[in-house]
CSV table of C-alpha atoms and ligand atoms in Angstrom, one decimal:
chain,number,residue,atom,x,y,z
A,1,MET,CA,105.2,111.2,74.4
A,2,THR,CA,103.1,114.4,75.0
A,3,GLY,CA,105.0,117.0,77.3
A,4,PHE,CA,108.6,115.7,76.5
A,5,SER,CA,110.0,116.0,73.0
A,6,TYR,CA,113.4,117.0,71.3
A,7,ARG,CA,113.3,120.6,70.1
A,8,GLY,CA,116.3,122.1,68.4
A,9,GLY,CA,118.5,118.8,69.1
A,10,VAL,CA,117.3,119.3,73.0
A,11,LEU,CA,115.0,117.2,75.2
A,12,ASN,CA,112.3,119.8,76.2
A,13,ALA,CA,109.5,119.2,79.0
A,14,GLU,CA,107.0,121.1,77.5
A,15,SER,CA,108.9,124.4,76.2
A,16,VAL,CA,111.3,124.2,78.7
A,17,PRO,CA,114.9,122.7,77.5
A,18,LEU,CA,115.7,120.5,80.3
A,19,PRO,CA,119.3,121.9,80.7
A,20,ARG,CA,118.0,125.0,81.6
A,21,ILE,CA,116.2,123.2,85.0
A,22,ALA,CA,119.5,121.4,85.7
A,23,GLU,CA,121.3,124.5,85.6
A,24,ALA,CA,118.8,126.2,87.8
A,25,VAL,CA,118.1,123.4,90.2
A,26,GLY,CA,120.9,120.8,89.9
A,27,THR,CA,120.4,117.1,89.3
A,28,PRO,CA,119.1,114.6,90.2
A,29,VAL,CA,115.8,116.2,89.7
A,30,TYR,CA,112.4,115.1,89.0
A,31,VAL,CA,110.5,117.1,86.2
A,32,TYR,CA,106.8,117.0,85.7
A,33,SER,CA,104.4,118.2,82.9
A,34,SER,CA,101.3,120.0,83.6
A,35,ALA,CA,100.1,119.5,80.2
A,36,VAL,CA,100.5,115.6,80.5
A,37,LEU,CA,98.7,115.5,84.0
A,38,ALA,CA,95.8,117.1,82.4
A,39,GLU,CA,95.8,115.0,79.3
A,40,ARG,CA,95.7,112.1,81.1
A,41,PHE,CA,93.1,112.7,83.5
A,42,GLU,CA,90.7,114.4,80.8
A,43,ARG,CA,91.2,111.3,78.5
A,44,PHE,CA,90.5,109.0,81.8
A,45,ARG,CA,87.3,110.9,82.5
A,46,ARG,CA,86.2,111.1,78.8
A,47,ALA,CA,86.5,107.3,78.5
A,48,LEU,CA,84.0,106.9,81.4
A,49,SER,CA,81.8,109.5,80.0
A,50,GLY,CA,78.0,108.4,80.5
A,51,LEU,CA,78.7,106.5,83.8
A,52,ASP,CA,78.1,108.0,87.0
A,53,ALA,CA,81.9,107.9,88.0
A,54,THR,CA,83.9,109.7,90.7
A,55,ILE,CA,87.6,109.5,90.0
A,56,CYS,CA,89.9,109.3,93.1
A,57,TYR,CA,93.4,110.1,92.3
A,58,ALA,CA,95.4,107.5,94.2
A,59,LEU,CA,98.1,109.6,95.9
A,60,LYS,CA,100.4,106.9,96.8
A,61,ALA,CA,101.5,107.2,93.2
A,62,ASN,CA,102.9,110.7,93.6
A,63,ASP,CA,102.0,112.7,96.5
A,64,ALA,CA,103.8,116.1,95.6
A,65,LEU,CA,101.3,118.9,96.7
A,66,ALA,CA,101.3,120.5,93.4
A,67,VAL,CA,101.1,117.3,91.4
A,68,VAL,CA,97.7,116.6,93.7
A,69,ARG,CA,96.7,120.3,93.1
A,70,THR,CA,96.7,119.9,89.4
A,71,LEU,CA,94.5,117.0,89.4
A,72,ALA,CA,92.3,118.3,92.0
A,73,ASP,CA,91.8,121.4,89.9
A,74,LEU,CA,90.6,119.3,87.3
A,75,GLY,CA,88.2,117.7,89.2
A,76,ALA,CA,89.7,114.9,90.8
A,77,GLY,CA,89.0,113.1,94.3
A,78,ALA,CA,91.7,111.4,96.3
A,79,ASP,CA,92.4,108.1,97.3
A,80,VAL,CA,94.4,108.1,100.5
A,81,VAL,CA,96.1,105.5,102.5
A,82,SER,CA,97.4,107.2,105.3
A,83,GLU,CA,96.8,110.2,107.6
A,84,GLY,CA,99.9,111.8,106.0
A,85,GLU,CA,97.9,111.3,102.5
A,86,LEU,CA,94.6,112.6,103.8
A,87,ALA,CA,96.4,115.9,105.0
A,88,ILE,CA,98.2,116.1,101.7
A,89,ALA,CA,94.8,115.9,99.9
A,90,ARG,CA,93.0,118.4,102.2
A,91,ALA,CA,95.9,120.6,101.9
A,92,ALA,CA,95.9,120.5,97.9
A,93,GLY,CA,91.7,121.3,97.9
A,94,VAL,CA,90.4,117.8,97.5
A,95,PRO,CA,86.6,118.0,99.0
A,96,ALA,CA,86.3,115.2,101.7
A,97,GLN,CA,83.4,114.3,100.0
A,98,LYS,CA,85.6,113.1,97.3
A,99,THR,CA,88.0,111.6,99.4
A,100,VAL,CA,88.6,107.7,99.8
A,101,PHE,CA,90.3,105.9,102.6
A,102,ALA,CA,92.3,102.8,101.9
A,103,GLY,CA,94.8,100.5,103.1
A,104,VAL,CA,95.0,97.1,104.9
A,105,GLY,CA,96.3,98.6,108.4
A,106,LYS,CA,94.6,101.7,109.5
A,107,SER,CA,95.2,102.8,112.9
A,108,ARG,CA,92.7,104.1,115.3
A,109,ALA,CA,94.2,107.7,114.9
A,110,GLU,CA,93.6,107.3,111.0
A,111,MET,CA,90.2,106.6,111.4
A,112,GLU,CA,89.5,109.3,113.7
A,113,ALA,CA,91.2,111.8,111.0
A,114,GLY,CA,88.9,110.4,108.4
A,115,ILE,CA,85.5,110.5,110.2
A,116,GLY,CA,86.5,113.8,111.6
A,117,ALA,CA,87.2,115.4,107.8
A,118,GLY,CA,84.1,113.9,106.8
A,119,ILE,CA,85.3,111.4,104.1
A,120,LEU,CA,83.3,109.7,101.2
A,121,GLN,CA,84.3,106.3,102.5
A,122,PHE,CA,86.5,103.9,104.1
A,123,ASN,CA,87.6,100.6,102.3
A,124,VAL,CA,87.7,98.2,105.1
A,125,GLU,CA,90.0,95.1,104.5
A,126,SER,CA,88.9,92.8,107.4
A,127,LEU,CA,86.5,92.0,110.3
A,128,PRO,CA,88.8,93.1,113.0
A,129,GLU,CA,89.5,96.5,111.0
A,130,LEU,CA,85.4,96.8,110.7
A,131,GLU,CA,85.1,96.2,114.5
A,132,ALA,CA,87.9,99.0,115.3
A,133,LEU,CA,86.3,101.5,112.8
A,134,ASP,CA,82.9,100.6,114.4
A,135,GLN,CA,84.1,101.5,118.2
A,136,VAL,CA,85.9,104.5,116.8
A,137,ALA,CA,83.1,106.0,114.8
A,138,ARG,CA,80.4,105.1,118.2
A,139,ALA,CA,83.1,106.8,120.4
A,140,MET,CA,82.9,110.0,118.0
A,141,GLY,CA,78.9,109.9,118.0
A,142,ARG,CA,79.2,109.2,114.3
A,143,LYS,CA,78.7,106.7,111.7
A,144,ALA,CA,81.5,105.8,109.3
A,145,PRO,CA,80.6,105.3,105.5
A,146,VAL,CA,82.3,101.7,104.7
A,147,ALA,CA,83.0,100.0,101.5
A,148,LEU,CA,83.9,96.6,102.0
A,149,ARG,CA,87.2,95.6,99.9
A,150,ILE,CA,87.0,92.0,98.3
A,151,ASN,CA,89.5,89.8,97.4
A,152,PRO,CA,88.2,88.1,94.6
A,153,ASP,CA,90.8,85.9,94.1
A,154,VAL,CA,91.7,86.9,90.2
A,155,ASP,CA,95.3,86.7,89.1
A,156,ALA,CA,96.2,90.2,87.6
A,157,ARG,CA,99.1,89.0,86.0
A,158,THR,CA,101.4,91.7,86.8
A,159,HIS,CA,104.9,91.6,88.9
A,160,ALA,CA,104.3,89.5,92.0
A,161,LYS,CA,105.0,92.6,94.3
A,162,ILE,CA,102.0,94.5,93.0
A,163,THR,CA,99.4,92.1,92.6
A,164,THR,CA,96.8,92.4,95.1
A,165,GLY,CA,93.9,90.4,94.2
A,166,LYS,CA,94.7,86.6,94.8
A,167,SER,CA,93.6,84.8,97.9
A,168,GLU,CA,97.4,84.3,99.0
A,169,ASN,CA,97.5,88.5,98.8
A,170,LYS,CA,97.3,90.3,102.2
A,171,PHE,CA,94.4,92.6,100.8
A,172,GLY,CA,90.7,92.5,101.2
A,173,VAL,CA,87.7,90.1,102.4
A,174,PRO,CA,87.5,87.0,100.6
A,175,ILE,CA,84.8,86.9,98.1
A,176,ASP,CA,83.3,83.9,99.7
A,177,GLU,CA,83.0,85.6,103.2
A,178,ALA,CA,81.8,88.9,101.5
A,179,MET,CA,78.0,88.5,102.2
A,180,GLU,CA,78.6,87.4,106.0
A,181,ALA,CA,81.0,90.5,106.2
A,182,ALA,CA,78.2,92.9,104.6
A,183,ARG,CA,75.8,91.5,107.4
A,184,ARG,CA,78.4,92.3,110.2
A,185,ALA,CA,78.9,95.7,108.8
A,186,VAL,CA,75.1,96.3,108.8
A,187,GLY,CA,75.0,95.2,112.3
A,188,CYS,CA,77.0,97.7,113.5
A,189,ALA,CA,75.9,100.8,115.2
A,190,GLY,CA,78.9,103.0,114.0
A,191,ILE,CA,78.9,101.8,110.3
A,192,ASP,CA,76.9,102.8,107.4
A,193,LEU,CA,77.4,100.1,104.6
A,194,VAL,CA,77.9,102.4,101.2
A,195,GLY,CA,79.6,99.6,99.0
A,196,LEU,CA,81.8,97.5,97.8
A,197,ALA,CA,85.5,98.0,96.6
A,198,VAL,CA,88.2,96.0,94.6
A,199,HIS,CA,91.7,96.6,93.3
A,200,ILE,CA,93.6,93.5,92.3
A,201,GLY,CA,96.9,95.3,91.5
A,202,SER,CA,99.0,97.5,89.4
A,203,GLN,CA,100.6,98.1,86.2
A,204,LEU,CA,98.0,95.4,84.6
A,205,THR,CA,98.6,95.2,81.0
A,206,ASP,CA,95.8,93.1,80.1
A,207,ILE,CA,92.2,93.7,80.4
A,208,GLU,CA,90.9,90.4,81.2
A,209,PRO,CA,91.9,90.1,84.7
A,210,PHE,CA,90.0,93.5,85.2
A,211,ARG,CA,86.8,92.0,83.4
A,212,ALA,CA,86.9,88.7,85.9
A,213,ALA,CA,87.2,91.0,88.7
A,214,PHE,CA,84.7,93.4,87.8
A,215,ALA,CA,82.0,90.6,86.9
A,216,LYS,CA,82.3,88.9,90.4
A,217,MET,CA,82.0,92.2,92.2
A,218,VAL,CA,78.7,93.0,90.1
A,219,ASP,CA,77.5,89.7,91.0
A,220,LEU,CA,78.0,90.2,94.7
A,221,ALA,CA,76.9,93.5,94.8
A,222,MET,CA,73.6,92.1,93.3
A,223,ALA,CA,73.4,89.5,95.7
A,224,VAL,CA,74.1,91.8,98.6
A,225,ARG,CA,71.2,94.3,97.5
A,226,ALA,CA,69.0,91.0,97.0
A,227,ALA,CA,69.7,90.4,100.7
A,228,GLY,CA,68.1,93.5,101.3
A,229,MET,CA,71.5,95.4,102.0
A,230,PRO,CA,71.1,98.5,99.6
A,231,LEU,CA,74.5,99.9,98.3
A,232,LYS,CA,75.5,103.3,97.0
A,233,ARG,CA,78.2,102.6,94.9
A,234,LEU,CA,81.1,100.5,93.5
A,235,ASP,CA,84.7,101.0,93.8
A,236,LEU,CA,86.5,99.4,90.9
A,237,GLY,CA,90.0,100.6,92.2
A,238,GLY,CA,92.9,101.5,90.1
A,239,GLY,CA,95.5,99.2,88.3
A,240,LEU,CA,95.8,100.4,84.7
A,241,GLY,CA,99.2,99.9,83.2
A,242,LEU,CA,101.6,101.8,81.0
A,243,SER,CA,103.6,101.4,78.5
A,244,TYR,CA,107.4,101.4,80.1
A,245,ALA,CA,108.7,99.3,77.3
A,246,GLU,CA,107.0,96.9,75.0
A,247,GLU,CA,104.0,96.7,76.9
A,248,ALA,CA,100.6,96.9,75.4
A,249,PRO,CA,98.1,98.0,78.2
A,250,PRO,CA,94.5,98.5,77.4
A,251,THR,CA,93.7,102.0,76.5
A,252,PRO,CA,91.3,104.0,78.9
A,253,GLU,CA,88.8,104.1,76.2
A,254,ALA,CA,88.6,99.9,76.1
A,255,TYR,CA,88.6,99.9,79.8
A,256,GLY,CA,86.1,102.4,79.7
A,257,ALA,CA,83.9,100.4,77.3
A,258,MET,CA,84.6,97.2,79.4
A,259,VAL,CA,83.6,98.6,82.5
A,260,LYS,CA,80.2,100.0,80.8
A,261,GLU,CA,79.5,96.4,79.5
A,262,VAL,CA,80.2,94.5,82.5
A,263,THR,CA,78.3,96.8,85.2
A,264,ARG,CA,75.2,97.8,82.9
A,265,PRO,CA,73.2,95.4,84.8
A,266,LEU,CA,74.1,96.9,88.2
A,267,GLY,CA,73.2,100.5,87.4
A,268,LEU,CA,75.1,101.9,90.7
A,269,PRO,CA,77.3,104.9,90.8
A,270,LEU,CA,81.1,103.9,90.5
A,271,LEU,CA,84.3,105.0,91.8
A,272,PHE,CA,87.9,104.5,90.3
A,273,GLU,CA,91.3,105.0,92.1
A,274,PRO,CA,94.0,105.5,89.0
A,275,GLY,CA,97.5,106.5,90.2
A,276,ARG,CA,99.9,105.1,87.7
A,277,HIS,CA,97.9,105.8,84.9
A,278,LEU,CA,97.4,109.7,85.6
A,279,VAL,CA,101.1,110.5,86.5
A,280,GLY,CA,103.4,107.8,85.4
A,281,GLU,CA,104.4,109.3,82.0
A,282,ALA,CA,103.9,113.0,83.5
A,283,GLY,CA,107.3,112.8,85.0
A,284,MET,CA,110.7,112.2,84.1
A,285,LEU,CA,114.1,112.0,86.4
A,286,LEU,CA,116.7,114.2,84.9
A,287,THR,CA,120.2,113.1,85.8
A,288,ARG,CA,123.8,113.9,85.0
A,289,VAL,CA,126.6,111.5,83.9
A,290,LEU,CA,129.4,111.4,86.4
A,291,TYR,CA,131.7,109.1,85.0
A,292,VAL,CA,132.0,106.5,82.1
A,293,LYS,CA,133.9,103.5,83.4
A,294,ALA,CA,135.1,100.5,81.2
A,295,GLY,CA,134.7,97.7,83.2
A,296,ARG,CA,136.2,94.3,82.0
A,297,SER,CA,133.3,93.1,80.5
A,298,ARG,CA,130.9,96.0,80.3
A,299,ARG,CA,131.0,99.8,80.0
A,300,PHE,CA,129.2,101.6,83.1
A,301,VAL,CA,127.7,105.1,82.6
A,302,ILE,CA,127.7,105.9,86.2
A,303,VAL,CA,125.1,109.0,86.9
A,304,ASP,CA,124.0,111.1,90.0
A,305,ALA,CA,120.9,109.9,90.6
A,306,GLY,CA,120.4,106.5,92.5
A,307,MET,CA,118.2,104.0,93.8
A,308,ASN,CA,117.4,106.1,96.7
A,309,ASP,CA,115.8,108.3,94.1
A,310,LEU,CA,114.2,105.9,92.0
A,311,ILE,CA,114.1,102.5,93.6
A,312,ARG,CA,111.6,100.7,90.7
A,313,PRO,CA,114.3,99.0,88.9
A,314,THR,CA,115.7,97.6,91.8
A,315,LEU,CA,112.4,96.7,93.6
A,316,TYR,CA,110.4,95.4,90.3
A,317,ASP,CA,113.2,94.8,87.8
A,318,ALA,CA,111.3,97.8,85.7
A,319,HIS,CA,112.2,99.2,82.6
A,320,HIS,CA,112.7,102.9,82.2
A,321,ALA,CA,113.4,104.5,79.0
A,322,MET,CA,117.0,106.2,79.2
A,323,LEU,CA,116.7,109.4,76.9
A,324,PRO,CA,119.9,111.4,76.1
A,325,VAL,CA,119.2,115.3,76.7
A,326,ALA,CA,121.3,116.1,73.9
A,327,GLU,CA,119.3,114.3,70.6
A,328,PRO,CA,121.3,111.6,69.3
A,329,GLY,CA,122.5,112.1,65.9
A,330,GLU,CA,121.3,109.6,63.2
A,331,GLU,CA,124.8,108.1,62.5
A,332,ASP,CA,125.7,107.8,66.4
A,333,HIS,CA,126.3,104.1,66.5
A,334,LEU,CA,124.9,102.6,69.8
A,335,GLU,CA,126.9,100.8,72.5
A,336,ARG,CA,125.4,98.5,75.0
A,337,VAL,CA,126.0,100.1,78.9
A,338,ASP,CA,124.8,99.7,82.3
A,339,VAL,CA,123.4,102.8,83.7
A,340,VAL,CA,124.0,102.8,87.4
A,341,GLY,CA,124.0,105.1,90.3
A,342,PRO,CA,126.3,106.0,93.1
A,343,ILE,CA,125.1,104.2,95.9
A,344,CYS,CA,127.0,101.3,97.4
A,345,GLU,CA,124.7,98.3,96.3
A,346,SER,CA,125.0,96.2,93.4
A,347,GLY,CA,121.4,96.4,92.7
A,348,ASP,CA,121.7,100.4,92.3
A,349,VAL,CA,121.5,99.8,88.4
A,350,PHE,CA,118.6,102.0,86.2
A,351,ALA,CA,119.4,99.8,83.0
A,352,GLU,CA,121.3,96.8,81.8
A,353,GLN,CA,123.1,96.4,78.4
A,354,ARG,CA,121.0,99.2,77.2
A,355,PRO,CA,122.0,100.6,73.8
A,356,LEU,CA,122.6,104.3,74.0
A,357,PRO,CA,124.7,106.5,71.8
A,358,PRO,CA,128.0,107.8,73.4
A,359,VAL,CA,127.8,109.7,76.5
A,360,SER,CA,130.4,111.3,78.4
A,361,SER,CA,130.9,112.8,81.8
A,362,GLY,CA,128.7,115.7,82.4
A,363,ALA,CA,125.9,114.7,79.8
A,364,LEU,CA,122.4,114.8,80.9
A,365,LEU,CA,120.1,111.5,80.6
A,366,ALA,CA,116.4,111.7,81.4
A,367,ILE,CA,114.8,108.4,82.8
A,368,GLY,CA,111.5,108.2,81.5
A,369,THR,CA,108.0,107.5,82.6
A,370,ALA,CA,109.3,108.2,86.3
A,371,GLY,CA,105.9,110.3,87.4
A,372,ALA,CA,104.4,107.4,89.5
A,373,TYR,CA,106.2,105.5,92.4
A,374,GLY,CA,109.3,107.3,92.1
A,375,SER,CA,109.6,110.2,94.3
A,376,VAL,CA,107.2,108.9,96.8
A,377,MET,CA,109.4,105.9,97.4
A,378,ALA,CA,112.9,108.1,97.6
A,379,SER,CA,114.8,107.7,100.8
A,380,TYR,CA,117.8,109.1,102.1
A,381,TYR,CA,119.9,106.0,101.9
A,382,ASN,CA,123.7,106.5,101.7
A,383,ALA,CA,122.8,109.7,103.6
A,384,ARG,CA,121.9,111.0,99.9
A,385,PRO,CA,118.9,113.9,100.2
A,386,PRO,CA,116.5,112.7,97.5
A,387,ALA,CA,115.9,114.4,94.2
A,388,ALA,CA,114.5,118.1,93.9
A,389,GLU,CA,111.3,118.3,92.1
A,390,VAL,CA,110.0,120.5,89.3
A,391,MET,CA,106.8,121.3,87.8
A,392,VAL,CA,106.5,122.6,84.2
A,393,LYS,CA,103.7,124.5,82.4
A,394,GLY,CA,104.2,125.8,79.1
A,395,ASP,CA,107.5,127.8,79.0
A,396,ARG,CA,107.5,128.2,82.8
A,397,PHE,CA,108.9,126.0,85.4
A,398,ALA,CA,108.6,125.9,89.6
A,399,VAL,CA,110.4,123.9,92.1
A,400,ILE,CA,107.6,122.0,93.8
A,401,ARG,CA,109.8,120.4,96.1
A,402,PRO,CA,113.4,121.4,97.0
A,403,ARG,CA,116.0,118.9,97.7
A,404,ALA,CA,116.8,118.9,101.5
A,405,THR,CA,120.2,120.2,102.3
A,406,ILE,CA,122.6,118.3,104.1
A,407,GLU,CA,122.0,120.5,107.3
A,408,GLU,CA,118.3,119.8,107.0
A,409,MET,CA,119.0,116.1,107.0
A,410,ILE,CA,121.1,116.2,110.0
A,411,GLY,CA,118.9,118.4,111.8
A,412,ARG,CA,116.4,115.6,111.8
A,413,ASP,CA,118.3,113.8,114.1
A,414,ARG,CA,118.7,114.0,118.0
A,415,LEU,CA,121.4,113.1,120.5
A,416,PRO,CA,120.2,111.3,123.4
A,417,GLU,CA,121.2,113.2,126.8
A,418,TRP,CA,123.9,110.7,127.7
A,419,LEU,CA,125.9,111.4,124.6
A,420,ALA,CA,127.6,114.9,124.8
A,421,PRO,CA,127.4,116.7,121.5
A,422,PRO,CA,131.0,116.5,119.9
A,423,LYS,CA,133.3,119.2,120.2
A,424,ARG,CA,133.7,121.1,116.6
A,425,SER,CA,137.3,120.1,115.6
A,426,ARG,CA,139.3,122.4,113.9
A,427,SER,CA,141.3,121.1,110.8
A,428,SER,CA,144.7,121.0,111.6
A,429,ALA,CA,146.9,122.9,108.8
B,1,PLP,C1,98.0,101.5,94.5
B,1,PLP,C2,96.4,101.3,94.9
B,1,PLP,C3,95.7,102.3,93.7
B,1,PLP,C4,96.3,102.9,92.5
B,1,PLP,O1,97.0,101.9,92.0
B,1,PLP,P1,97.6,102.4,90.4
B,1,PLP,O2,98.0,101.1,89.7
B,1,PLP,O3,98.8,103.1,90.5
B,1,PLP,O4,96.4,102.7,89.5
B,1,PLP,C5,94.3,102.0,93.8
B,1,PLP,N1,93.8,101.8,94.9
B,1,PLP,C6,94.0,100.8,96.1
B,1,PLP,C7,93.7,100.4,97.0
B,1,PLP,C8,95.6,100.8,95.9
B,1,PLP,O5,96.2,100.3,97.0
């Protein structure tokens, strides 16, 4: 794994030993490698060279300002799904003309924000949404650029919670209604139909569903064009998977070659929305072992990170590597343990029956491939302010998102006027 490696018996992020970060910032803490972000982005871009391609990083995978800024600096655009993400993309310096607004349920306020910012396109997912966007745009005296997101009814063969391109999923306009939807879009005074879009799911590890979906989109785009509706681009979404355990997802090069082959007859500029693929391997969640508990039938390694910091194992049965920060010795014998968090939920489990070298209280563990869909899904469950976030560059590191204090957490709340503030109780000696 680029970016994270053992040096002198200690796991480093680039040239920073992880214990240094744990000492300075506390645990749990997400640690991101700038070098991995850059390497992933450049490799994806190279794999698409020869194509007229815009790469819009999907912020929902990781919306830390420093992560978005790092990618924007390299030339990435943004794929946003809320007004908040749009604001982050703007704050990170992503040009509006490289920003796509996706999502199945945009509010009118979000539409206004996107039109006001002058974004490249809205990916519209239904006729009611098209109508609403048309009204908002006309009220502003503008035309909203629209790509129709199509549901191609292709099985992405990924986890059920992250498959989006089957007819039973809530996403996109059904492909057999696409031509009619395109006509409707062209007929709207507030809409400028600029393209078609597709995104069939996340963490795809097989190239064939991509190929099937893209081929359907190319046919559809040609039919739309032949019907007298010119298009400016085709948006092929994100979804390229990572190897969390044994998976062997397509390489960016294989993906790029397939895209070139399938889209050649069309000859339109392309847009991509990778999220996970760019940031997943750039991040680890660093956590400290609190206790090792011998249960009746299992050994539990209880760590200070919980499902409120990283929910993927609970939500998607996701596998994450567990790396002891102190490099295991050759002759260390492995024992199967359950690595669990402190949250009061039986589902707060990072790894079950995982072979690990012996670890004891105070040891540091790094939870691998945690850069995507990690911190963005963090919550305050159990009144635990989520993990701090740190970025590393070479031998430097910086806190990019401090952990909220308990005071800040309580400070978010307000008491209604009918409740008197509690008297500060003095503990009796
Ligand atoms: C989530 C999402 C993406 C990014 O998916 P990844 O699997 O992280 O690449 C791209 N486009 C749309 C429309 C999405 O909803």
